[in-house]
Amino acid sequence: MTEAVTIARDGEIAIVTIDNPPVNAMSFHVREPLMAALTALRDEPSVAGMVLACAGRTFVAGADITEFGKPMQQPELRDLIAALETLGKPAVAAIHGTALGGGLELALGCHFRVAEASAKLGLPEVKLGILPGGGGTVRLPRLVGPLKALDMIVSGTPISAKDALANGLVDAVVESDLVAKAVAFAREQAKSGKPAVAVRDRNELIAHADLAAFDARAAELAKKARGLEAPVACAESVRNALTLPFDEAQTKEREIFAKLVAGDQSKAQRHLFFAEREAAKVPGVGKDVKPRDIARVGIIGAGTMGGGIAMAFVNGGIPVTLLEMSREALDRGLGTIEKNYAISVSRGSLTEEAKAKRMAAFTPSTDYADLANCDLIIEAVFEEMSVKKEVFGRIKAVAKPGAILATNTSYLDVNEIAASTSRPQDFLGLHFFSPANVMKLLEIVRGAKTAPDVLATALAVGKKIGKVPVVVGVCHGFVGNRMLGARGAETEPLLLEGATPHQVDKVFTDFGWPMGPFQMWDLAGLDIGWRNRKAQGKKAIIADTLCEQGRFGQKTGRGMYLYESGSRTPTPDPEVAALIEEKAKELGIERREISSQEIIERTFYPLINEGAKILEEGIAARASDIDMVWVNGYGFPIGKGGPMFWASLEGFGKIVERLDYWHARTGKDIFKPAELLRKAAETGKLADAAA
């Protein structure tokens, strides 16, 4: 055997161990020797049973997705599973760490499964825009039942070993000595004399499946998929397992897999999978750079943003000193936090005990001196330079040497704030997104003098608290909000020239966004944008007028839309339509029909163009970093892969041609194509242009 697969013996039980660091992915150089091992064991009379185990920190955590879309080298996963099922002697999977995707499918090929108590098991392929292609949708229902299999496969969320045992996915759970106990289990099965029944032949749970209940649940899940193809395909494939013979259902599964893996959505989702890993690679921060220890975090400001940030750290197991200027503000903030946790308890996602433990992790204070023992101090106060400088002036007097200082600004110059601290090497921006305890994105803003280990720390702590961290440079609005400004620049002009709020929003939701820009304005509160514009000396003709009338969106029942009787459902408002027409007339704008394509060209294309400018300026290290920002922070559809990936599908040449058209027609700079984008139009690749 090769080093990737080894065979050992414990009496009459063979132990086959896969060793393919870091996650034992099922690449060809594992599959080939594993097939040889299974063939040898099948024909060896002295072997009465087999245990399939893995070295390192995990069982097989999935297929090698770099092989997707390429001709599959034989043997493939289905061949290995077939070899396990026809071994002629009991095969037991010894599962530790994670058994995911192809790893769980391999374990399903074994007759039995023994798992460590800490193990996680799942079929997460849906998150890559595909479905399990090794028989997972056909075998899993036979062990856990149709509805549990449907939920697991469509969500892609792994379950615990305890849950797996309760639902029949594993046969035993052990606390320690996994392989030894799996060997004992295999020996017991071999001695029993009972034939080992393959999972494919276990039909009890699917023989009388309630198809009406299944279809109702599948329809519910499809609705949540919001245009993604893979969740719907997963449900279809699980249903096939209930209505078709095994081999026919498995053939259908493979056909659906092949169709999905060749589609744009899967390409987009696989792009995002690799993009998240690339985002962790920051220029100037090598593997030798060690992060600083973060045992306690100090957060200044217990309002909506500060409270959410505090919850994010406590949820991630890091205690927080929460500072406010008054006891009243502090109590109000803690009250909101407790209310949020109470909602989680009522939903069953948190126990009362866990809630109490988390609330105990907050140390409330109104005294800056209490920040002296904090390793990371984050300011989350009003978005005004003078206020932030005043705060850091007070922090400077108490922060211990080596403590990292961070601002949660959305727009302001991080370098200017850093200069006011006398320790700019310890300073950076940590831009959380509201609600900060929920939203995944964390824009890490690298200042001109930010030390490499400070960046390494921000990346590590961001990951620990469940965020997707992306390092960006300093400019107004950084990556996300700067591009958002470009996307939104034409929203009011589109209204004045003939579009309606509902029409624009529908173009966005049809594209796959959770909601359009005008619905988002109403949800966030029109007064927030109004206040920001006034602070910057800017105006918005329609939105400002609505705010002057006290129409702030959902919270007042009127904004860009009407919200009748406390409803959150937007209804087009004739008064807004009349206001738009009135303002257009005042400005001498002749209204006309606006097409859906024009809306895309005047909103999405400037978004792409601004992203190219950001790359030119080095504000983002790579196009995929921009995609991570927009998918995780702004709701860009996952199935489109982020704005820069979508631009490659749309065609850089097409985008540049239409930007040129609108630039010539309007003279607006947002339509002037970036040089990087022009080069991409020539080469077909933004990365080539950037190089």
XYZ file of C-alpha atoms in Angstrom:
691
model
C 0.000 0.000 0.000
C 1.033 3.625 -0.478
C 1.405 6.046 2.446
C -2.051 7.493 1.695
C -3.679 4.175 2.613
C -2.286 1.575 5.019
C -3.527 -1.786 6.355
C -2.945 -3.063 9.870
C -4.333 -6.150 11.632
C -5.908 -6.695 15.038
C -6.378 -10.430 14.934
C -9.001 -11.274 12.335
C -10.026 -7.603 11.922
C -8.252 -5.469 9.326
C -7.817 -1.746 9.951
C -7.601 0.331 6.780
C -6.364 3.863 7.477
C -6.553 6.818 5.099
C -3.853 9.442 5.632
C -4.217 12.387 3.258
C -3.631 15.617 5.206
C -5.082 18.056 6.012
C -8.675 16.730 5.733
C -8.270 13.296 4.101
C -9.993 14.444 0.909
C -10.934 11.640 -1.471
C -8.505 12.494 -4.244
C -7.398 10.022 -6.893
C -4.183 9.159 -5.013
C -6.396 7.982 -2.119
C -9.084 6.259 -4.161
C -6.661 4.095 -6.144
C -4.833 2.462 -3.176
C -8.071 2.250 -1.185
C -9.649 0.185 -3.962
C -6.577 -2.041 -4.011
C -6.852 -2.515 -0.241
C -10.548 -3.407 -0.377
C -9.951 -5.890 -3.189
C -7.139 -7.557 -1.244
C -9.216 -7.804 1.941
C -12.226 -9.233 0.119
C -10.124 -12.143 -1.100
C -8.250 -12.707 2.192
C -9.864 -15.605 4.125
C -8.097 -14.756 7.399
C -9.917 -11.392 7.556
C -13.342 -11.620 9.212
C -14.146 -7.926 9.271
C -12.777 -4.508 8.516
C -12.572 -1.054 10.120
C -12.191 2.000 7.896
C -10.444 4.794 9.814
C -8.539 8.003 9.131
C -5.336 9.483 10.482
C -5.021 13.088 11.618
C -7.730 15.358 12.940
C -10.677 14.137 10.908
C -12.389 11.364 9.002
C -12.730 12.019 5.262
C -14.094 15.588 5.156
C -15.186 15.465 1.526
C -14.190 14.999 -2.070
C -11.305 16.864 -3.681
C -13.308 19.659 -5.278
C -10.378 20.677 -7.466
C -11.298 17.564 -9.499
C -14.834 18.817 -10.187
C -15.507 19.616 -13.810
C -12.570 17.484 -14.959
C -12.611 13.917 -16.349
C -12.850 11.628 -13.315
C -9.909 9.248 -12.873
C -10.961 5.719 -11.990
C -11.829 4.355 -9.553
C -14.447 6.895 -8.541
C -16.215 7.131 -5.200
C -19.177 4.997 -6.267
C -16.801 2.149 -7.145
C -15.287 2.254 -3.658
C -18.724 2.255 -2.041
C -19.773 -0.721 -4.141
C -16.595 -2.548 -3.090
C -17.403 -1.901 0.588
C -20.979 -3.101 0.199
C -19.900 -6.344 -1.482
C -16.930 -7.024 0.789
C -18.558 -10.206 2.065
C -17.646 -9.361 5.663
C -18.742 -6.571 8.018
C -17.192 -3.159 7.311
C -17.278 -0.539 10.075
C -16.491 3.184 9.580
C -14.668 4.707 12.568
C -15.623 8.393 12.403
C -13.873 11.248 14.199
C -13.755 14.948 13.407
C -16.046 15.378 10.435
C -17.511 12.960 7.916
C -18.745 15.306 5.225
C -19.862 14.953 1.623
C -17.962 12.154 -0.068
C -16.615 11.183 3.354
C -20.082 10.465 4.716
C -21.036 8.740 1.456
C -17.994 6.489 1.910
C -19.128 5.752 5.474
C -22.608 4.961 4.145
C -20.961 2.285 2.009
C -19.889 0.546 5.206
C -22.356 -1.768 6.930
C -21.937 0.012 10.285
C -20.712 3.345 11.648
C -19.102 4.086 15.018
C -18.471 7.743 15.830
C -16.652 9.762 18.459
C -19.014 11.899 20.533
C -17.466 15.099 19.125
C -17.889 14.066 15.476
C -20.058 15.906 12.951
C -21.707 14.222 9.971
C -23.321 15.803 6.945
C -23.751 16.175 3.209
C -22.947 19.869 2.553
C -22.680 19.651 -1.250
C -25.655 21.992 -1.673
C -23.383 24.798 -0.471
C -21.230 24.203 -3.539
C -24.244 24.322 -5.828
C -24.375 20.555 -6.322
C -25.824 17.471 -4.644
C -24.148 14.345 -3.260
C -22.939 12.406 -6.287
C -21.911 9.148 -4.629
C -25.332 7.847 -3.677
C -25.842 10.058 -0.628
C -29.351 11.144 -1.571
C -30.347 7.511 -2.113
C -28.729 5.885 0.941
C -29.282 8.493 3.647
C -33.119 8.254 3.569
C -32.781 4.517 4.139
C -31.046 5.149 7.473
C -32.636 8.326 8.870
C -35.966 8.443 7.041
C -37.114 10.691 4.167
C -37.829 13.930 6.095
C -34.624 13.931 8.136
C -32.613 13.131 5.000
C -34.383 15.922 3.125
C -33.567 18.472 5.830
C -29.943 17.368 6.111
C -29.249 17.337 2.381
C -31.142 20.505 1.412
C -29.663 22.528 4.286
C -26.203 20.980 4.026
C -25.855 21.469 7.787
C -23.919 18.724 9.614
C -25.455 17.009 12.658
C -23.804 15.876 15.878
C -22.881 12.294 16.638
C -25.604 12.265 19.294
C -28.207 13.362 16.727
C -26.824 10.849 14.229
C -27.217 8.031 16.778
C -30.772 9.068 17.644
C -31.725 9.051 13.957
C -30.001 5.827 12.970
C -27.135 7.286 10.976
C -24.528 5.767 13.295
C -24.700 2.555 15.293
C -22.616 3.564 18.304
C -21.051 6.673 19.848
C -17.883 6.463 21.944
C -16.022 8.977 24.072
C -12.502 7.627 23.453
C -10.411 4.820 21.924
C -12.422 5.071 18.703
C -10.498 2.624 16.538
C -10.152 0.009 19.286
C -13.888 0.151 19.992
C -14.700 0.072 16.284
C -12.531 -3.063 16.015
C -14.431 -4.623 18.930
C -17.708 -3.707 17.224
C -16.558 -5.293 13.951
C -15.397 -8.424 15.792
C -18.763 -8.755 17.512
C -20.595 -8.434 14.188
C -18.315 -10.988 12.552
C -18.885 -13.487 15.380
C -22.663 -13.020 15.333
C -22.921 -14.959 12.109
C -25.584 -12.576 10.857
C -25.126 -11.328 7.289
C -24.026 -7.677 7.093
C -26.784 -5.817 5.225
C -25.702 -2.984 2.952
C -27.451 0.364 3.460
C -28.730 0.199 -0.117
C -30.785 -2.862 0.807
C -32.478 -1.356 3.861
C -35.904 -0.276 2.672
C -37.952 -0.258 5.868
C -37.970 3.533 6.342
C -38.818 4.370 2.742
C -41.239 1.577 1.857
C -44.291 3.467 3.081
C -43.070 7.052 2.883
C -45.707 9.780 3.199
C -45.147 11.518 -0.145
C -47.656 14.271 0.612
C -45.777 15.239 3.788
C -42.486 14.960 1.922
C -43.668 17.200 -0.926
C -45.029 19.791 1.504
C -41.694 19.981 3.304
C -39.786 20.074 -0.005
C -41.963 22.983 -1.221
C -41.266 24.847 2.012
C -37.520 24.364 1.587
C -37.640 25.311 -2.109
C -39.251 28.625 -1.185
C -36.309 29.401 1.096
C -33.859 28.590 -1.700
C -34.623 31.930 -3.425
C -33.656 30.904 -6.941
C -30.841 28.500 -6.097
C -31.032 25.348 -8.196
C -29.175 22.886 -5.951
C -31.631 22.800 -3.011
C -34.508 22.012 -5.377
C -32.426 19.362 -7.146
C -31.492 17.798 -3.795
C -35.166 17.461 -2.882
C -35.908 15.907 -6.270
C -33.122 13.367 -5.835
C -34.217 12.358 -2.327
C -37.749 11.918 -3.661
C -36.393 9.630 -6.380
C -34.972 7.447 -3.614
C -38.537 6.957 -2.361
C -40.192 6.235 -5.700
C -37.568 4.502 -7.864
C -35.502 1.304 -7.547
C -32.100 1.957 -5.942
C -29.964 1.714 -9.081
C -32.322 3.884 -11.110
C -32.450 6.525 -8.355
C -28.647 6.530 -8.116
C -28.326 6.924 -11.889
C -30.703 9.883 -11.746
C -28.669 11.359 -8.886
C -25.526 11.227 -11.001
C -27.288 12.818 -13.974
C -28.502 15.696 -11.806
C -25.013 16.047 -10.286
C -23.419 16.295 -13.741
C -25.925 18.953 -14.815
C -25.401 21.046 -11.685
C -21.618 20.844 -11.647
C -21.499 22.171 -15.222
C -23.848 25.077 -14.436
C -23.001 28.684 -13.595
C -24.465 28.492 -10.083
C -22.175 25.688 -8.983
C -19.199 27.413 -10.592
C -20.146 30.543 -8.649
C -20.505 28.719 -5.338
C -17.257 26.814 -5.807
C -15.596 30.144 -6.620
C -16.824 31.471 -3.260
C -15.553 28.357 -1.464
C -12.018 29.022 -2.690
C -12.419 32.811 -2.360
C -12.979 32.501 1.380
C -9.725 30.595 1.730
C -7.859 33.080 -0.468
C -9.122 35.992 1.625
C -7.138 34.625 4.584
C -3.903 35.085 2.593
C -2.904 38.700 3.184
C 0.106 40.280 1.450
C 2.790 41.008 4.022
C 1.339 38.616 6.603
C 3.215 35.347 6.250
C 2.546 32.063 8.015
C 5.378 32.902 10.420
C 3.452 35.922 11.762
C 1.791 34.866 15.007
C -1.421 36.535 16.211
C -1.550 38.180 19.619
C -3.557 36.556 22.397
C -7.065 37.969 22.829
C -8.473 36.962 26.208
C -10.806 39.938 26.743
C -12.309 42.547 24.438
C -13.399 46.050 25.375
C -16.224 47.664 23.412
C -17.129 51.327 23.684
C -20.763 51.963 22.876
C -23.703 49.738 23.854
C -26.070 50.884 21.118
C -27.306 48.772 18.215
C -23.865 48.326 16.690
C -21.786 48.126 19.864
C -24.221 45.722 21.507
C -24.242 43.492 18.428
C -20.430 43.447 18.285
C -20.311 42.585 21.989
C -22.722 39.687 21.423
C -20.587 38.405 18.547
C -17.518 38.152 20.794
C -19.374 36.608 23.724
C -21.039 34.110 21.358
C -17.535 33.210 20.208
C -16.399 32.556 23.781
C -14.528 35.832 24.416
C -15.602 37.894 27.467
C -16.386 41.564 26.934
C -16.075 44.755 28.955
C -18.923 46.914 27.644
C -18.478 50.651 28.204
C -21.038 53.438 27.991
C -21.047 57.064 29.109
C -24.021 56.674 31.435
C -25.543 53.908 33.504
C -28.858 54.521 31.771
C -27.375 53.915 28.302
C -25.500 50.879 29.609
C -28.631 49.337 31.131
C -30.564 50.002 27.939
C -27.882 48.272 25.869
C -27.667 45.258 28.177
C -31.458 45.056 28.173
C -31.458 44.812 24.397
C -28.784 42.112 24.493
C -30.750 40.099 27.037
C -33.896 40.484 24.931
C -32.050 39.171 21.865
C -30.863 36.126 23.800
C -34.377 35.586 25.161
C -35.682 35.409 21.591
C -33.094 32.704 20.863
C -34.277 30.787 23.933
C -37.912 31.057 22.812
C -36.936 29.667 19.409
C -35.100 26.754 20.981
C -31.682 27.704 19.575
C -30.314 28.594 23.030
C -30.934 27.161 26.498
C -31.656 29.270 29.574
C -28.389 28.004 31.044
C -26.440 29.098 27.951
C -28.178 32.479 28.016
C -27.210 33.021 31.652
C -23.610 32.008 30.904
C -23.387 34.472 28.046
C -24.908 37.342 30.008
C -22.348 36.643 32.768
C -19.559 37.157 30.203
C -20.408 40.883 29.951
C -18.706 43.248 32.374
C -20.632 46.539 32.215
C -18.782 49.776 32.969
C -18.919 53.560 32.708
C -15.223 53.970 33.538
C -12.518 53.905 30.850
C -10.060 52.576 33.464
C -11.897 49.245 33.294
C -10.500 48.748 29.777
C -6.965 48.402 31.140
C -7.028 44.581 31.052
C -8.456 44.319 27.517
C -6.364 42.871 24.694
C -8.548 44.385 21.976
C -10.541 47.604 22.324
C -13.174 48.461 19.710
C -14.847 51.852 19.427
C -18.455 51.756 18.167
C -19.664 55.304 18.697
C -21.216 58.000 16.484
C -19.802 58.226 12.954
C -18.036 61.553 13.381
C -14.281 62.091 13.247
C -14.069 64.454 16.228
C -16.058 62.078 18.427
C -13.902 59.087 17.498
C -10.660 61.011 18.089
C -11.907 62.065 21.508
C -12.698 58.439 22.370
C -9.257 57.206 21.335
C -7.655 60.019 23.266
C -9.248 58.551 26.389
C -8.404 54.982 25.404
C -4.764 55.971 24.948
C -4.516 56.823 28.637
C -5.633 53.365 29.825
C -4.846 50.775 27.128
C -2.050 48.403 28.085
C 1.029 48.002 25.865
C 0.302 45.620 23.010
C -3.459 46.056 23.179
C -4.999 46.353 19.721
C -7.141 49.422 19.088
C -9.908 49.324 16.491
C -12.575 51.598 15.076
C -15.863 50.356 13.701
C -16.189 53.220 11.225
C -18.067 52.651 7.957
C -16.535 55.524 5.994
C -14.004 57.610 7.948
C -10.240 57.748 7.347
C -8.692 55.032 9.502
C -5.202 56.519 9.070
C -6.345 59.878 10.437
C -7.861 58.221 13.511
C -4.762 56.027 13.943
C -2.497 59.094 13.898
C -4.342 60.474 16.913
C -3.489 57.423 19.042
C 0.355 57.641 19.148
C 0.430 53.862 18.439
C -0.742 53.487 14.805
C 1.028 50.130 14.527
C -1.567 48.709 16.953
C -4.498 50.318 15.141
C -6.894 49.127 12.435
C -10.509 49.290 11.342
C -12.931 46.485 12.191
C -16.037 47.244 10.159
C -18.867 45.043 11.398
C -22.217 44.936 9.619
C -25.575 45.346 11.329
C -26.870 43.312 13.052
C -23.294 42.547 14.071
C -24.217 39.400 15.995
C -25.765 37.956 12.804
C -24.027 39.341 9.707
C -21.036 37.288 8.546
C -18.816 39.938 6.971
C -15.980 41.644 8.834
C -14.068 44.224 6.786
C -10.611 44.472 8.358
C -9.265 47.890 7.350
C -5.492 47.918 7.116
C -3.979 51.261 8.033
C -0.728 52.569 6.568
C 1.156 51.565 9.738
C -0.873 48.570 10.947
C 1.538 45.866 12.127
C 1.370 42.438 10.418
C 0.639 40.629 13.695
C -2.291 42.972 14.315
C -3.777 41.896 10.982
C -3.071 38.256 11.785
C -4.866 38.712 15.105
C -7.880 40.339 13.464
C -8.134 37.474 10.979
C -7.859 34.849 13.719
C -10.334 36.483 16.087
C -12.747 37.188 13.232
C -12.776 33.514 12.349
C -13.168 32.531 16.008
C -16.345 34.599 16.369
C -17.829 33.139 13.190
C -17.161 35.991 10.785
C -15.824 35.957 7.236
C -12.892 38.386 7.533
C -11.629 40.276 4.474
C -8.679 42.668 4.633
C -9.158 45.935 2.725
C -7.341 49.249 2.396
C -8.213 52.770 3.419
C -10.535 54.863 1.258
C -13.923 56.493 1.749
C -16.360 53.627 2.365
C -13.619 50.979 1.983
C -14.772 48.227 -0.422
C -18.415 47.556 0.375
C -19.849 51.002 1.029
C -17.782 52.647 -1.695
C -19.212 50.222 -4.249
C -22.673 50.589 -2.720
C -22.471 54.311 -3.432
C -21.713 53.590 -7.079
C -24.585 51.112 -7.308
C -27.023 53.553 -5.744
C -26.001 56.691 -7.629
C -28.582 56.113 -10.372
C -31.504 54.873 -8.278
C -33.215 58.261 -7.903
C -32.386 59.370 -11.483
C -34.047 56.152 -12.698
C -37.208 57.139 -10.798
C -37.184 60.675 -12.130
C -36.730 59.417 -15.689
C -39.622 56.973 -15.583
C -39.026 53.888 -13.422
C -41.012 53.114 -10.277
C -39.597 51.940 -6.930
C -41.400 48.617 -7.373
C -39.980 48.143 -10.877
C -36.401 48.751 -9.727
C -36.807 46.511 -6.690
C -38.295 43.734 -8.829
C -35.255 43.766 -11.124
C -33.100 43.206 -8.036
C -35.234 40.439 -6.530
C -35.558 38.709 -9.919
C -31.751 38.763 -10.064
C -31.654 37.018 -6.700
C -31.228 39.782 -4.115
C -33.318 39.334 -0.953
C -34.806 42.792 -1.574
C -34.320 45.818 -3.782
C -32.670 49.137 -2.834
C -35.903 51.002 -2.045
C -37.203 48.213 0.174
C -33.828 48.239 1.895
C -34.025 51.998 2.443
C -37.413 51.584 4.088
C -36.212 48.687 6.237
C -33.111 50.520 7.475
C -34.958 53.825 7.867
C -34.842 56.647 5.329
C -33.809 59.010 8.128
C -30.436 57.254 8.495
C -29.407 58.088 4.930
C -30.906 61.577 5.332
C -28.788 62.247 8.430
C -25.631 60.978 6.683
C -26.285 63.107 3.607
C -26.793 66.224 5.682
C -23.502 65.557 7.502
C -21.744 65.285 4.115
C -23.553 68.225 2.488
C -25.328 65.958 -0.013
C -28.951 65.714 -1.153
C -31.399 63.134 -2.511
C -34.377 64.768 -4.164
C -37.008 62.099 -3.511
C -35.740 60.553 -0.276
C -35.042 63.892 1.429
C -38.515 65.183 0.585
C -40.089 62.033 2.013
C -38.060 62.461 5.204
C -39.161 66.087 5.500
C -42.711 64.734 5.434
C -41.915 62.347 8.297
C -41.889 59.288 6.038
C -38.983 57.221 7.370
C -39.954 53.779 6.085
C -41.331 50.742 7.891
C -41.035 52.305 11.351
C -43.449 55.108 10.415
C -45.620 52.985 8.103
C -44.694 55.167 5.132
C -41.527 55.612 3.144
C -40.836 54.717 -0.472
C -43.802 52.367 0.054
C -46.862 52.130 2.284
C -46.932 49.604 5.144
C -50.554 49.229 6.137
C -51.620 48.303 9.697
C -48.091 47.559 10.871
C -47.407 45.186 7.966
C -43.865 44.709 6.685
C -45.152 44.058 3.181
C -44.472 47.046 0.909
C -47.377 48.458 -1.126
C -46.782 50.955 -3.953
C -47.876 54.426 -2.808
C -49.705 56.788 -5.223
C -48.403 59.753 -3.214
C -44.799 58.726 -3.895
C -45.594 58.249 -7.588
C -47.107 61.754 -7.671
C -44.068 63.201 -5.855
C -41.681 61.611 -8.362
C -43.648 63.031 -11.295
C -43.784 66.447 -9.632
C -40.018 66.568 -9.035
C -39.296 65.361 -12.580
C -41.469 68.166 -13.950
C -39.712 70.745 -11.762
C -36.346 69.576 -13.103
C -37.516 69.484 -16.712
C -36.999 65.730 -17.010
C -39.149 64.042 -19.635
C -40.243 60.676 -18.285
C -40.141 57.551 -20.460
C -40.314 53.771 -20.323
C -37.318 52.261 -18.508
C -36.428 48.651 -19.309
C -35.157 46.042 -16.845
C -31.902 45.832 -18.795
C -31.369 49.579 -18.427
C -31.843 49.290 -14.672
C -29.179 46.584 -14.560
C -26.786 48.621 -16.702
C -27.184 51.740 -14.569
C -26.885 50.013 -11.184
C -24.955 46.737 -11.510
C -22.442 47.920 -14.117
C -21.245 50.944 -12.059
C -20.910 48.526 -9.125
C -18.556 46.368 -11.209
C -16.698 49.423 -12.481
C -16.077 50.703 -8.957
C -14.806 47.276 -7.984
C -12.281 47.441 -10.828
C -11.144 50.877 -9.628
C -10.714 49.471 -6.120
C -8.475 46.746 -7.540
C -6.488 49.297 -9.529
C -5.860 51.289 -6.360
C -4.910 48.225 -4.330
C -7.754 48.754 -1.849
C -8.635 45.071 -2.363
C -5.923 42.473 -2.947
C -7.942 40.392 -5.394
C -11.278 40.357 -7.189
C -12.467 37.383 -5.140
C -12.045 39.443 -1.947
C -14.585 41.899 -3.353
C -16.945 39.007 -4.031
C -16.613 37.840 -0.419
C -17.485 41.338 0.821
C -20.604 41.589 -1.320
C -21.950 38.077 -0.769
C -21.446 38.123 3.004
C -22.221 41.757 3.748
C -24.656 43.060 1.155
C -26.785 40.129 0.052
C -25.319 39.668 -3.427
C -26.842 36.366 -4.624
C -24.654 33.382 -3.750
C -25.642 31.699 -7.001
C -24.059 34.579 -8.923
C -20.728 34.281 -7.074
C -20.299 37.956 -6.193
C -20.170 41.021 -8.469
C -16.741 40.453 -10.002
C -17.383 36.773 -10.727
C -20.790 37.627 -12.195
C -19.096 40.242 -14.387
C -16.948 37.492 -15.901
C -20.132 35.606 -16.817
C -21.881 38.738 -18.088
C -18.841 39.556 -20.221
C -16.326 42.317 -19.516
C -16.549 43.494 -23.108
C -20.320 43.919 -22.883
C -20.031 45.808 -19.603
C -17.383 48.193 -20.934
C -19.387 48.858 -24.120
C -22.510 49.784 -22.146
C -20.545 51.860 -19.628
C -19.088 53.813 -22.532
C -22.614 54.332 -23.868
C -23.950 55.699 -20.581
C -20.844 57.806 -20.009
C -21.291 59.439 -23.398
C -24.992 59.995 -22.702
C -24.722 61.300 -19.123
C -21.137 62.460 -18.653
C -21.151 60.873 -15.190
C -17.864 59.507 -13.845
C -19.499 56.371 -12.441
C -19.864 55.215 -16.054
C -16.281 55.933 -17.117
C -14.716 52.465 -17.438
C -11.698 51.721 -15.250
C -8.562 50.911 -17.208
C -8.417 47.556 -15.468
C -11.890 46.789 -16.774
C -10.893 47.770 -20.305
C -7.941 45.386 -20.108
C -10.250 42.654 -18.831
C -12.480 43.245 -21.860
C -9.462 42.497 -24.054
C -8.151 39.463 -22.152
C -11.439 38.060 -20.854
C -10.013 37.793 -17.339
C -9.927 40.444 -14.654
C -7.043 38.672 -12.909
C -4.944 38.810 -16.085
C -5.701 42.511 -16.377
C -4.749 43.094 -12.740
C -1.461 41.263 -13.258
